[in-house]
Tab-separated table of C-alpha atoms in Angstrom:
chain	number	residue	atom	x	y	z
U	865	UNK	CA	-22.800	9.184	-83.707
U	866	UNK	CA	-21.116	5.248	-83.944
U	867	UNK	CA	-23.414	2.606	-82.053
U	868	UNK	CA	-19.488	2.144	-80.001
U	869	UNK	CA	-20.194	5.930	-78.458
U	870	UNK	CA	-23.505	5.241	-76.678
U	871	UNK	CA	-24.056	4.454	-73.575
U	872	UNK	CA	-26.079	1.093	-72.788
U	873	UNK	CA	-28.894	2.041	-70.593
U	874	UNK	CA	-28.816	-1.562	-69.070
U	875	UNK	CA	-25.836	-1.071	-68.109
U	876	UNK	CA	-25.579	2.087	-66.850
U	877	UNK	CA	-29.387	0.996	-64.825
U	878	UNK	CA	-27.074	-2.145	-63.525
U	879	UNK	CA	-23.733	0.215	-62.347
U	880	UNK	CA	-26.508	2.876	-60.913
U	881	UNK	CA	-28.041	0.037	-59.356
U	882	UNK	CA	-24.861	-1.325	-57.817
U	883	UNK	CA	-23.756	1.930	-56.378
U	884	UNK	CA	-26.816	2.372	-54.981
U	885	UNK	CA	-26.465	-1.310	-53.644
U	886	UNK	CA	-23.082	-0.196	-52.026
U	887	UNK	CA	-24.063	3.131	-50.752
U	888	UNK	CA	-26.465	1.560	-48.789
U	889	UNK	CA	-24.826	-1.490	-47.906
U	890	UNK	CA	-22.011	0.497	-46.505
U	891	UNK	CA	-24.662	2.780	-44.920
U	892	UNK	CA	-26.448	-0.196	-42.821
U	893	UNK	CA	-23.054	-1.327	-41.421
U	894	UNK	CA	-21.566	1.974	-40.722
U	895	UNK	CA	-24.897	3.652	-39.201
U	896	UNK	CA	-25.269	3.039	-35.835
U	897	UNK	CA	-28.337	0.382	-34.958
U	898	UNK	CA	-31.074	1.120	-32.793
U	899	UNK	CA	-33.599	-1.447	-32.165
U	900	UNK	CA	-36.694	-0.901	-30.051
U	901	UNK	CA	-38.619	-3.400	-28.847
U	902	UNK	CA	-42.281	-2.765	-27.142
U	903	UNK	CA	-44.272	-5.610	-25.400
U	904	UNK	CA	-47.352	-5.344	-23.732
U	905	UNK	CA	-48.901	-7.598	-21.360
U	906	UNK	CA	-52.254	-7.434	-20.203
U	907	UNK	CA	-53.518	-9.916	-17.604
U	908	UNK	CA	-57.375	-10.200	-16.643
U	909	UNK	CA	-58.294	-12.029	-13.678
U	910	UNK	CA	-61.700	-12.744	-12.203
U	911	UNK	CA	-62.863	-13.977	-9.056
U	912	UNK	CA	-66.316	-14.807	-8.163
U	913	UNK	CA	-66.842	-15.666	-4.759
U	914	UNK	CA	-70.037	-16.971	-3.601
U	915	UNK	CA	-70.823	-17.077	0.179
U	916	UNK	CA	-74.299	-18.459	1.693
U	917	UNK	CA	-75.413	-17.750	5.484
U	918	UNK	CA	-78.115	-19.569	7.309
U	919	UNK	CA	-79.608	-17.662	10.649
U	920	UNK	CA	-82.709	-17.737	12.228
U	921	UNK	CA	-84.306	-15.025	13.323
U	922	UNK	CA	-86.543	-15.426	16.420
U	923	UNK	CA	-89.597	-13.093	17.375
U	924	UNK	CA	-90.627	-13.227	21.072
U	925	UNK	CA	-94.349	-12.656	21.616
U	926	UNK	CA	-94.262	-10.299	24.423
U	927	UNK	CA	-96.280	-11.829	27.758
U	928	UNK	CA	-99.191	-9.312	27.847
U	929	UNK	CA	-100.222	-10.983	24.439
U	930	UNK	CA	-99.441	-14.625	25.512
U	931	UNK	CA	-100.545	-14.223	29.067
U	932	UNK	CA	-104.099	-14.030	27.701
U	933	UNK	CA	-104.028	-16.403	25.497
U	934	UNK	CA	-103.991	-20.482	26.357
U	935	UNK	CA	-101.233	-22.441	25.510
U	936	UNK	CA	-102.126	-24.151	22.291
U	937	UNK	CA	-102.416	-20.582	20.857
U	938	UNK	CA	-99.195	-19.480	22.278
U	939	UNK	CA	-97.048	-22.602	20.365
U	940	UNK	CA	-99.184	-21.679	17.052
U	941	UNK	CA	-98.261	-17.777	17.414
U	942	UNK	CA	-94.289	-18.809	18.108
U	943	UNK	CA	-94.151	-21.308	15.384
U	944	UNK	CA	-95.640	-18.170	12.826
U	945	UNK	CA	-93.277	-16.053	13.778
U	946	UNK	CA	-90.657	-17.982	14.339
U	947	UNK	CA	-88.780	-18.497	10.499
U	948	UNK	CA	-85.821	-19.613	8.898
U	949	UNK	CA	-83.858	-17.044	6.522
U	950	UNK	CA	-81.047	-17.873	4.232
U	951	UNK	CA	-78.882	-14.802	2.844
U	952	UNK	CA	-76.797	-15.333	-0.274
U	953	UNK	CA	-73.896	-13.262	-1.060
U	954	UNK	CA	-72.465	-13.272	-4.030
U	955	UNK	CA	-68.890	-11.105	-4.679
U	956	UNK	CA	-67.790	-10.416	-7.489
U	957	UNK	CA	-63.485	-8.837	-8.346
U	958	UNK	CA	-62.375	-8.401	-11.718
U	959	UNK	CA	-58.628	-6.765	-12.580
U	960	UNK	CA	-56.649	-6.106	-15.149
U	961	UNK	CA	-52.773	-5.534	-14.922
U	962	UNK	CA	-51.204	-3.705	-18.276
U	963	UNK	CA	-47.682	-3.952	-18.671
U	964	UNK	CA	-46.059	-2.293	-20.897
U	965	UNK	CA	-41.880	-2.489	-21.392
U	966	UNK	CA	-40.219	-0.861	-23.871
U	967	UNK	CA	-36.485	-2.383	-24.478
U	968	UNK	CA	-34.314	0.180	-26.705
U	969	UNK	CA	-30.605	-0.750	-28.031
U	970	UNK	CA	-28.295	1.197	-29.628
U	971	UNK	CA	-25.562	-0.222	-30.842
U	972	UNK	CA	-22.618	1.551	-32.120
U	973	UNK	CA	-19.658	0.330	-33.917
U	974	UNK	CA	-16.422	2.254	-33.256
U	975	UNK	CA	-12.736	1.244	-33.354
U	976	UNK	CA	-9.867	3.140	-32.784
U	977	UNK	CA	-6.558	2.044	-33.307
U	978	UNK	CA	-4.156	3.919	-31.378
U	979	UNK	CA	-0.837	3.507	-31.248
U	980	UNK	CA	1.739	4.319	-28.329
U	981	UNK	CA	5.235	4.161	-28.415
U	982	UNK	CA	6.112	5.586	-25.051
U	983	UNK	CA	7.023	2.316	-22.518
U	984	UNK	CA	6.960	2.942	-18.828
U	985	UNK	CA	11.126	3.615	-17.700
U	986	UNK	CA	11.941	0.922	-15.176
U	987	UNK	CA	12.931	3.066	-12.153
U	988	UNK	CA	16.752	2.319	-10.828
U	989	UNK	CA	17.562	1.526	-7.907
U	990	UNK	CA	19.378	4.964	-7.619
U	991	UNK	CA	15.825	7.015	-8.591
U	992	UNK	CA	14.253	4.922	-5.767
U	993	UNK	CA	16.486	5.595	-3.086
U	994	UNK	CA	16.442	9.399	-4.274
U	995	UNK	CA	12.171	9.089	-4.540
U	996	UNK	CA	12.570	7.541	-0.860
U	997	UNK	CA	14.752	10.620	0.526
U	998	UNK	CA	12.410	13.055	-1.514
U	999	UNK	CA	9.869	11.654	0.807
U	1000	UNK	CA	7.855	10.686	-2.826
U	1001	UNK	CA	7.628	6.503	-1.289
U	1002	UNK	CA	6.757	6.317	2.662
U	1003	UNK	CA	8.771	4.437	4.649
U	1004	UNK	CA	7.914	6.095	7.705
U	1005	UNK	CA	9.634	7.969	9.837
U	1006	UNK	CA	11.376	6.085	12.704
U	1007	UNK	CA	15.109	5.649	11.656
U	1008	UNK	CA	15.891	1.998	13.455
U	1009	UNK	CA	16.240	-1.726	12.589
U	1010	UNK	CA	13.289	-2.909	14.082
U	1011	UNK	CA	10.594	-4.230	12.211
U	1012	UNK	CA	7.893	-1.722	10.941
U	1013	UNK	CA	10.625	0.682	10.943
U	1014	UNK	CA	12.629	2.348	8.348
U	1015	UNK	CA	15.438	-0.001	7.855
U	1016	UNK	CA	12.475	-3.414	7.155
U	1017	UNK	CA	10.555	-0.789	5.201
U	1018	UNK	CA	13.104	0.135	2.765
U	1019	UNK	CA	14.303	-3.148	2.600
U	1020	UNK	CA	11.636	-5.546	2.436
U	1021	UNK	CA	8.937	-3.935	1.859
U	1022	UNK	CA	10.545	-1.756	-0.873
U	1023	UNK	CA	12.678	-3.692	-2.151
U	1024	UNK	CA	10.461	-6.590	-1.532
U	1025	UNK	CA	13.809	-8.322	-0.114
U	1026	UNK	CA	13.013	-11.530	1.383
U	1027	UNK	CA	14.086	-12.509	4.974
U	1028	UNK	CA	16.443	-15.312	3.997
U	1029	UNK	CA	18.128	-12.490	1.494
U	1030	UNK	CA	19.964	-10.958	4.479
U	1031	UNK	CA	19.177	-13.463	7.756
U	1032	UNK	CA	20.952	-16.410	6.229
U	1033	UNK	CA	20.678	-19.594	8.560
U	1034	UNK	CA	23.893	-21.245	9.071
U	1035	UNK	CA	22.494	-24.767	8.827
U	1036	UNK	CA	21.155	-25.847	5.531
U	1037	UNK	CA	18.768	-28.933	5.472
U	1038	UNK	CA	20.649	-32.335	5.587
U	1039	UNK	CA	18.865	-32.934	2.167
U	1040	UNK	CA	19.258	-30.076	0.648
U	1041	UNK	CA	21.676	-30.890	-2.284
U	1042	UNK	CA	18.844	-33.574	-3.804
U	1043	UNK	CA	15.698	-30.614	-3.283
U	1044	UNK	CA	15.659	-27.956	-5.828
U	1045	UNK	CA	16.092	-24.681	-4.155
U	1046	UNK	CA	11.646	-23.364	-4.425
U	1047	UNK	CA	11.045	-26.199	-2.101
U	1048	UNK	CA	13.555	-25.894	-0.077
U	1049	UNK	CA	12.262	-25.126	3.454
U	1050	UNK	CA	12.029	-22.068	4.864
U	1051	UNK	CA	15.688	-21.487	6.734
U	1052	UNK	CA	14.563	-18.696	8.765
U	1053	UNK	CA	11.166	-19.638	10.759
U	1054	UNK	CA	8.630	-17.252	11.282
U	1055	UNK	CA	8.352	-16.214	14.514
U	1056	UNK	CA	11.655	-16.924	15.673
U	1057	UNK	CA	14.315	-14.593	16.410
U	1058	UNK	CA	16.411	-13.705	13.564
U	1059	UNK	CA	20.110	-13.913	13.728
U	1060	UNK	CA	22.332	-10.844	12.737
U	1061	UNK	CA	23.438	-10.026	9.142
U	1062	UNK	CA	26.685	-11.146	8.123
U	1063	UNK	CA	27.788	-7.915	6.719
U	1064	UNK	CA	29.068	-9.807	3.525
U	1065	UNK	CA	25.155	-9.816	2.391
U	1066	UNK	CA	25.302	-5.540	3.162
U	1067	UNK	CA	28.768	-5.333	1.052
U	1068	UNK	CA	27.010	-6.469	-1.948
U	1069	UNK	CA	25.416	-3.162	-2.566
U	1070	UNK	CA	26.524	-0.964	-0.312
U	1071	UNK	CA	29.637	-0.890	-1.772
U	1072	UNK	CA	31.094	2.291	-3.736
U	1073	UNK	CA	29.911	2.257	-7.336
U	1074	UNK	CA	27.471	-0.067	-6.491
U	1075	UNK	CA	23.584	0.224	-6.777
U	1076	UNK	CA	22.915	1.313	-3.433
U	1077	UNK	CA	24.242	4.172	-0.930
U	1078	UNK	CA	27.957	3.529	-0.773
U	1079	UNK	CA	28.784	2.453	2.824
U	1080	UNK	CA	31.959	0.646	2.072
U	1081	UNK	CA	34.617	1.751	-0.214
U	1082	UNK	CA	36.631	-0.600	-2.505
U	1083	UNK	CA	39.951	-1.471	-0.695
U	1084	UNK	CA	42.254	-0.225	-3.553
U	1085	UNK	CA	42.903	2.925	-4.744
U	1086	UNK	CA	41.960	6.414	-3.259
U	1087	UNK	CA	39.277	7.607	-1.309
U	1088	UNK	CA	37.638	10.556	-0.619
U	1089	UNK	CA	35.259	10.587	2.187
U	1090	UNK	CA	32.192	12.230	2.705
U	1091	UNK	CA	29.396	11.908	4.986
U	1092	UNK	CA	25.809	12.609	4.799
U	1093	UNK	CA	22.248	11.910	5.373
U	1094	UNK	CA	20.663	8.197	4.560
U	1095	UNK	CA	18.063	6.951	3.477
D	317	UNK	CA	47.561	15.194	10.681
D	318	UNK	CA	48.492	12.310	12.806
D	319	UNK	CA	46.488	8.778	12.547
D	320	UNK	CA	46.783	6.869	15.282
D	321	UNK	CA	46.025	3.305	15.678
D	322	UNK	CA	46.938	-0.292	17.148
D	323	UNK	CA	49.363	-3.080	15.935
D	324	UNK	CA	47.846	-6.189	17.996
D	325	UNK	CA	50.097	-9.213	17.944
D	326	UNK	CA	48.370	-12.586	17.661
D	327	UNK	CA	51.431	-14.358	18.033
D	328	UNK	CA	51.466	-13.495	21.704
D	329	UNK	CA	47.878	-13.051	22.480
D	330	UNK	CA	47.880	-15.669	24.951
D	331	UNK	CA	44.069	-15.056	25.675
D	332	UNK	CA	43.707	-13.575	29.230
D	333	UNK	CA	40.865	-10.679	28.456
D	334	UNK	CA	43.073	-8.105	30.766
D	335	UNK	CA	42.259	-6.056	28.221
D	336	UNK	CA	38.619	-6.535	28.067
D	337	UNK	CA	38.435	-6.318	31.570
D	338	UNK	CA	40.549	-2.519	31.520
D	339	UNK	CA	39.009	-1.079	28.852
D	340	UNK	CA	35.589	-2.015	30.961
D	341	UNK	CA	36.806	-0.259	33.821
D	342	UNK	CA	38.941	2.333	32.096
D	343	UNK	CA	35.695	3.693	30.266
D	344	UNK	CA	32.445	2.561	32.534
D	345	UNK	CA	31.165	0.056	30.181
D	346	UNK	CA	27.985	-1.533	32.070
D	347	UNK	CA	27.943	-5.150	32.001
D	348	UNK	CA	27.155	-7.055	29.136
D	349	UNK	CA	28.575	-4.807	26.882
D	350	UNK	CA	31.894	-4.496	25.530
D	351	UNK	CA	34.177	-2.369	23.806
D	352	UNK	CA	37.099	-4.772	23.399
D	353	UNK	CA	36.247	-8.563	23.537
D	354	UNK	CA	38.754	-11.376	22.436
D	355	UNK	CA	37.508	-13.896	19.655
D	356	UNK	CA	38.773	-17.491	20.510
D	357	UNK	CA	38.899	-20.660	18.133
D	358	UNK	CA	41.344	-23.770	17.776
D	359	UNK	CA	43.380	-23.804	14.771
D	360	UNK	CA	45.507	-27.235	13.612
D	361	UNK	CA	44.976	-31.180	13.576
D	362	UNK	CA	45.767	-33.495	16.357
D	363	UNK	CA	47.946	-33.517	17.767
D	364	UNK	CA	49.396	-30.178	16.701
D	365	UNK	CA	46.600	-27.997	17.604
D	366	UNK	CA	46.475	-24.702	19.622
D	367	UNK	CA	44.564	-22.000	20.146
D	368	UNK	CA	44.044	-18.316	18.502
D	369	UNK	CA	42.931	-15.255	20.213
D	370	UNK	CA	41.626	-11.970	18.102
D	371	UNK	CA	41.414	-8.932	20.368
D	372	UNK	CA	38.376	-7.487	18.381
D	373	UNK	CA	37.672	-3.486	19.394
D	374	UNK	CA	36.781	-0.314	16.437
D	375	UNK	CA	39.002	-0.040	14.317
D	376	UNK	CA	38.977	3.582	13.730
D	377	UNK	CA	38.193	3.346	9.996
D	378	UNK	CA	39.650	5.815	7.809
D	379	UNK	CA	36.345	5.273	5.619
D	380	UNK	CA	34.281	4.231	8.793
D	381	UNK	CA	31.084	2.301	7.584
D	382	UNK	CA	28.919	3.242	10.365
D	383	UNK	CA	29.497	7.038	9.805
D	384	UNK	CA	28.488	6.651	6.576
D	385	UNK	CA	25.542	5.185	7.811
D	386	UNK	CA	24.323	7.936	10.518
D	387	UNK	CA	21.617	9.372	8.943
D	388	UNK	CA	22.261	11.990	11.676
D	389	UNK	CA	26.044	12.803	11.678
D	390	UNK	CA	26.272	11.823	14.878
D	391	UNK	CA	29.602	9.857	13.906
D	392	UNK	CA	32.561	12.221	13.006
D	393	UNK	CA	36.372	11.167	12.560
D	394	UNK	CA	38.568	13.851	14.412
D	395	UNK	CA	41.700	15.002	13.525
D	396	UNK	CA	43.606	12.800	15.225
D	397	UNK	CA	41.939	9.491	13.598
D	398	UNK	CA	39.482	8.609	16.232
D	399	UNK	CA	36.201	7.983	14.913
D	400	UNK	CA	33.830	8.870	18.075
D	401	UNK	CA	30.228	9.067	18.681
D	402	UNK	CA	28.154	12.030	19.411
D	403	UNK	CA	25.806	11.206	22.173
D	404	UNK	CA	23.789	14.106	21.559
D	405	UNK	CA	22.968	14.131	18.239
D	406	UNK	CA	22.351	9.926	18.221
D	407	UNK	CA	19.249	8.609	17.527
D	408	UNK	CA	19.915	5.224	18.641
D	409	UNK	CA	18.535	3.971	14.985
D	410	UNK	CA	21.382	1.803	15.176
D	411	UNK	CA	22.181	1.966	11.863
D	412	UNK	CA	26.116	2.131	12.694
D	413	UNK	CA	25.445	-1.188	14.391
D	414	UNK	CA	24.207	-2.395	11.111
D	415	UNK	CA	27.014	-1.243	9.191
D	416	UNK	CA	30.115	-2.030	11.212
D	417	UNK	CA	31.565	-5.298	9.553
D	418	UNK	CA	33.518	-5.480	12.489
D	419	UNK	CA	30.514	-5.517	15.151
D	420	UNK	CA	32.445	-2.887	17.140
D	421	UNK	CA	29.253	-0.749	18.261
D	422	UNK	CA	27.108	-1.518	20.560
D	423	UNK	CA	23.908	0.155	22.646
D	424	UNK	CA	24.377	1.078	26.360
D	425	UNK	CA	21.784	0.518	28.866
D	426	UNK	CA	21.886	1.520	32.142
D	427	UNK	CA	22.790	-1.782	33.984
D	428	UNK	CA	24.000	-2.436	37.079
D	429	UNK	CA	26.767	-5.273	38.252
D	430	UNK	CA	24.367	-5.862	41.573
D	431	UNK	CA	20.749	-5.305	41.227
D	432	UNK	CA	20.236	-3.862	44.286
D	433	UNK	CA	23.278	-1.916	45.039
D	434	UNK	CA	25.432	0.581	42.932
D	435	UNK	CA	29.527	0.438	43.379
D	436	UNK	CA	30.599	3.888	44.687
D	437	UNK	CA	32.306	3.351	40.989
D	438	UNK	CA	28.795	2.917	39.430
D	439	UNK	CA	27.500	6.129	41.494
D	440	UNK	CA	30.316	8.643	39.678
D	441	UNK	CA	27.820	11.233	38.578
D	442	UNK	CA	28.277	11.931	35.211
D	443	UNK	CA	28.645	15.373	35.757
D	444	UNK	CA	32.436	14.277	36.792
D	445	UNK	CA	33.007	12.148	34.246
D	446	UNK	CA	34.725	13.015	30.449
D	447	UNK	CA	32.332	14.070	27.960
D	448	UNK	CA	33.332	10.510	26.101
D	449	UNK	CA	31.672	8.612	28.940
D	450	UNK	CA	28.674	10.434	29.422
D	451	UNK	CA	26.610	7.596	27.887
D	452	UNK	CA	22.484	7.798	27.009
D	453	UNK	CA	20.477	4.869	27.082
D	454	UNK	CA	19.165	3.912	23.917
D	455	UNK	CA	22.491	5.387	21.895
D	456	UNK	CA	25.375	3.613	20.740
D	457	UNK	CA	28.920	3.913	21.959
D	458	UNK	CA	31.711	2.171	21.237
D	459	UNK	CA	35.761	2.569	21.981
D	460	UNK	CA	37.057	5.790	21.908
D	461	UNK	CA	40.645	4.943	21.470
D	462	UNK	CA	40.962	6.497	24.913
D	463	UNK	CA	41.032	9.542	23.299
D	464	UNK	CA	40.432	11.153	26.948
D	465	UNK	CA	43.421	9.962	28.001
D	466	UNK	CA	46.055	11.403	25.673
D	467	UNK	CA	43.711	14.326	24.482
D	468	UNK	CA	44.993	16.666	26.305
D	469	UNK	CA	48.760	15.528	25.866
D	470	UNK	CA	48.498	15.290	22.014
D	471	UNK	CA	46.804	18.691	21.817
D	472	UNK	CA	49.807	20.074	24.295
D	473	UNK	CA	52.238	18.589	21.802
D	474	UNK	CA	53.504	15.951	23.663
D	475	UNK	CA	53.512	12.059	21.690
D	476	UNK	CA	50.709	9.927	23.209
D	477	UNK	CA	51.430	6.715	24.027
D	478	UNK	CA	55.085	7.323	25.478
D	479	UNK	CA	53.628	7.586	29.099
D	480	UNK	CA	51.511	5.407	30.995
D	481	UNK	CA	49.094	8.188	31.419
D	482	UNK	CA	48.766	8.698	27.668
D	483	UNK	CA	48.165	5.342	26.542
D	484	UNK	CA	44.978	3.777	25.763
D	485	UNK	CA	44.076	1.088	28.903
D	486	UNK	CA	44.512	-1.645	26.766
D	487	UNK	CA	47.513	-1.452	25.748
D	488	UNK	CA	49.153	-0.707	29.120
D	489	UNK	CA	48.020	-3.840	30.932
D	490	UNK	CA	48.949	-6.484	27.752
D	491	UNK	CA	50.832	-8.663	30.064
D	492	UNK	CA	52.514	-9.859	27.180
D	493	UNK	CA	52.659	-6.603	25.208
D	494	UNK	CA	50.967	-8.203	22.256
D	495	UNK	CA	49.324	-5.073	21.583
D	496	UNK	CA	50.711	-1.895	20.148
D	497	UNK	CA	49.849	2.259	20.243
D	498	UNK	CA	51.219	4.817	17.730
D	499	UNK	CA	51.367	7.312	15.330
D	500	UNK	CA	50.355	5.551	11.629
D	501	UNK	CA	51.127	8.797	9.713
D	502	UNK	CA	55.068	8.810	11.660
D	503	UNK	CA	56.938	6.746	9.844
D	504	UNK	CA	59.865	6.886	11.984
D	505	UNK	CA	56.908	5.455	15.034
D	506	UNK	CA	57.429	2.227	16.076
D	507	UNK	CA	54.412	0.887	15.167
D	508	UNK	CA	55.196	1.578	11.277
D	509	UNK	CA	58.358	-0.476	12.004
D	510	UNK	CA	56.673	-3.236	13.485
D	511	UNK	CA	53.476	-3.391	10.577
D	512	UNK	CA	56.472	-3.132	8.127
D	513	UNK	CA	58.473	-5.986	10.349
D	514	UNK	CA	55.836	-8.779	10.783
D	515	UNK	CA	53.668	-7.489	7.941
D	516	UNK	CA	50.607	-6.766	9.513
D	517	UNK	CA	47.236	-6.549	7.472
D	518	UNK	CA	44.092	-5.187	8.418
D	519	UNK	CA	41.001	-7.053	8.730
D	520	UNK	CA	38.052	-7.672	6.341
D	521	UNK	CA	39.846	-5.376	3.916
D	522	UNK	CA	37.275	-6.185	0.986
D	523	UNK	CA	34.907	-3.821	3.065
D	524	UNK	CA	37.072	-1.191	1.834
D	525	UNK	CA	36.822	0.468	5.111
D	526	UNK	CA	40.515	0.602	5.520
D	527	UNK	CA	40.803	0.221	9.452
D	528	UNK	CA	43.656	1.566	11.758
D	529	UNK	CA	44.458	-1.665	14.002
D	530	UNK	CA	46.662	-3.824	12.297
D	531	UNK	CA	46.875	-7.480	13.159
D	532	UNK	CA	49.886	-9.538	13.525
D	533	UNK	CA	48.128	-13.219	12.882
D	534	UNK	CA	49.636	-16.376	13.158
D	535	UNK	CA	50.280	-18.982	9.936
């Protein structure tokens, strides 16, 4: 066998080595990491509490004794048993408080890439006068123009239509042309009564082959008529 | 099928509301309300200036908006071009208020001329009164053409609007016979010849709605 045809142990220790190197490289970042902590804490405390009394503690010699006796006997006999006594009291409170907390984490490394293609399809103004006569969007049931009412439901609440959309003032501010139109004030004020619709803002859309239910029909051509429910 | 409708001159309008005032009596309107009112504005420079009068009443759509609005059908066109108004099916959503570019419909209340007192007109119990005029509060009504006038002459045959008895109340008391009843689908009606004549044209015709009173208006 040529020297060429054997394998160099130092180098096949080094590519074992490596692999080995890799495997577990690649094993420490892929494997999920728990770490757990423990701490302990252990508090002593001691109190020592020291407490000293003074009383006196008074014996009466009872009057058959005294009565017999004269009176330089009688001071002697209440001075002897008459005494002085001091108590000492001495407390002692030891305690300990273990804590112990353990703190665990796992951690977990895991992406997913996922990739949709579906988009949410913009509903038409068609599907959501259909969705409102399905009954699928509430807009309550009172037919009428009043506020809080169908007709304000569907129209700006649905629609989100503003009030100046349809209850256009007749009077524009005197400076209006040198004000860009977002700060342009309000032409219909709250609280006030609104004025009625020219029906030129309701032709717009409610025209046939427009976007909403056809309540006008274009003025040339032929027309076939045909009544139903709104919405 | 006959259509029939109004030719309303403006060139003789002369602006004295006795038509407002019969169709108000003609078909119990309370007051406040109208059925027919007359639009007024000056037209000209100084000194050449003068005034224009527009009879405004329904037009009797052939594609009438505010029946296309009813979300209750309670707004049918009969056969003889009338739009009309069922009382009994109406909500009073007023969506046909909405709708009518013309602002022909309107709500009735119960109103009296005299707070206090009722005209022995006023006290007609509806019981005695057409079906047309038998009016709820809280519903819409709005000119009827005086279909109950020539109803029963049109369904006998005869030609409305060749009698006084079969013509709308309007149209018999224009003092200066500005305005005009007939037959739209007759040809050989003189209200074709007249349209034709002065070439009439319809109002707000970009609404599509294709009305039945024709207008006669002034340069």
């Amino acid at each position: 066998m040529s020297e060429a045809g054997r394998t160099n142990p130092w180098m096949a220790a080094a590519i074992v080595f490596l692999i080995v190197t890799i495997v577990l490289g690649v094993a420490y970042v892929v494997a999920p990491r728990k770490v757990t902590t423990t701490s302990t804490v252990v508090s002593v405390s001691t109190a020592t509490t020291t407490s000293t009394v003074e009383r006196t503690v008074e014996k009466t010699v009872p009057t058959t004794v005294t009565s017999t006796l004269t009176t330089e006997v009688t001071k002697e006999i209440t001075r002897e048993v008459t005494r002085t006594e001091t108590v000492t009291k001495t407390t002692t409170e030891t305690r300990t408080t273990t804590k112990t907390t353990t703190v665990t984490e796992t951690t977990t490394t895991t992406s997913t890439i996922t990739t949709t293609v579906e988009k949410p399809k913009p509903l038409t103004l068609l599907e959501l006068a259909e969705a409102i006569r399905r009954g699928e969007i509430d807009v309550g049931t009172t037919y009428g123009l009043a506020l809080g009412q169908r007709f304000h439901n569907i129209h700006a609440n649905v629609l989100g239509l503003a009030c100046q959309t349809c209850h256009q003032a007749s009077k524009y501010p005197e400076d209006y042309l040198y004000i860009r139109k977002y700060v342009a004030e309000k032409l219909v004020e709250e609280g006030k009564l609104l004025g009625v619709v020219d029906r030129g803002v309701c032709i717009g859309c409610h025209r046939q082959n427009s976007i909403a239910r056809p309540f006008y029909m274009p003025f040339y051509g032929l027309y076939n008529v045909t009544s139903g429910a709104s919405g | 099928m006959a259509k029939f409708g109004l030719l309303i001159d403006l060139t003789r309008c002369i602006g004295c509301r006795t038509c407002e005032a019969a169709c108000k009596m003609e078909n119990f309107v309370p007051p406040g309300k109208y059925w027919l009112y007359v639009l007024e504005w000056e037209i000209g420079n100084f000194p050449e200036v003068r005034t224009v009068y527009v009879p405004m009443n329904c037009m009797h759509c052939e594609n009438p908006s505010c029946m296309m609005a009813c979300p209750v059908d309670a707004i049918k066109k009969n056969e003889y071009g009338v739009v009309l108004v069922d009382y009994e099916k109406c909500i009073g959503c007023k969506y046909c208020v909405a709708a009518c570019p013309y602002g022909a419909i309107d709500i009735y209340e119960e109103k009296t001329w005299y707070e206090d007192y009722k005209t022995p007109y006023e006290e007609i119990p509806a019981e005695k009164k057409h079906p047309l005029h038998r009016y709820q509060p809280g519903k819409a009504f709005k000119c009827t053409l005086c279909f109950h006038r020539w109803e029963d002459a049109v369904k006998r045959g005869e030609k409305p609007g060749t009698t006084p008895e079969t013509t709308p109340a309007c149209v018999l008391v224009c003092p200066t016979g500005a305005r005009l009843f007939g037959d739209l689908d007759d040809p050989n009606d003189l209200i074709n010849i007249r349209i034709a004549e002065k070439r009439a044209v319809q109002l707000k015709k970009e609404f599509g709605t294709r009305p039945q009173v024709y207008y006669v208006t002034t340069k």
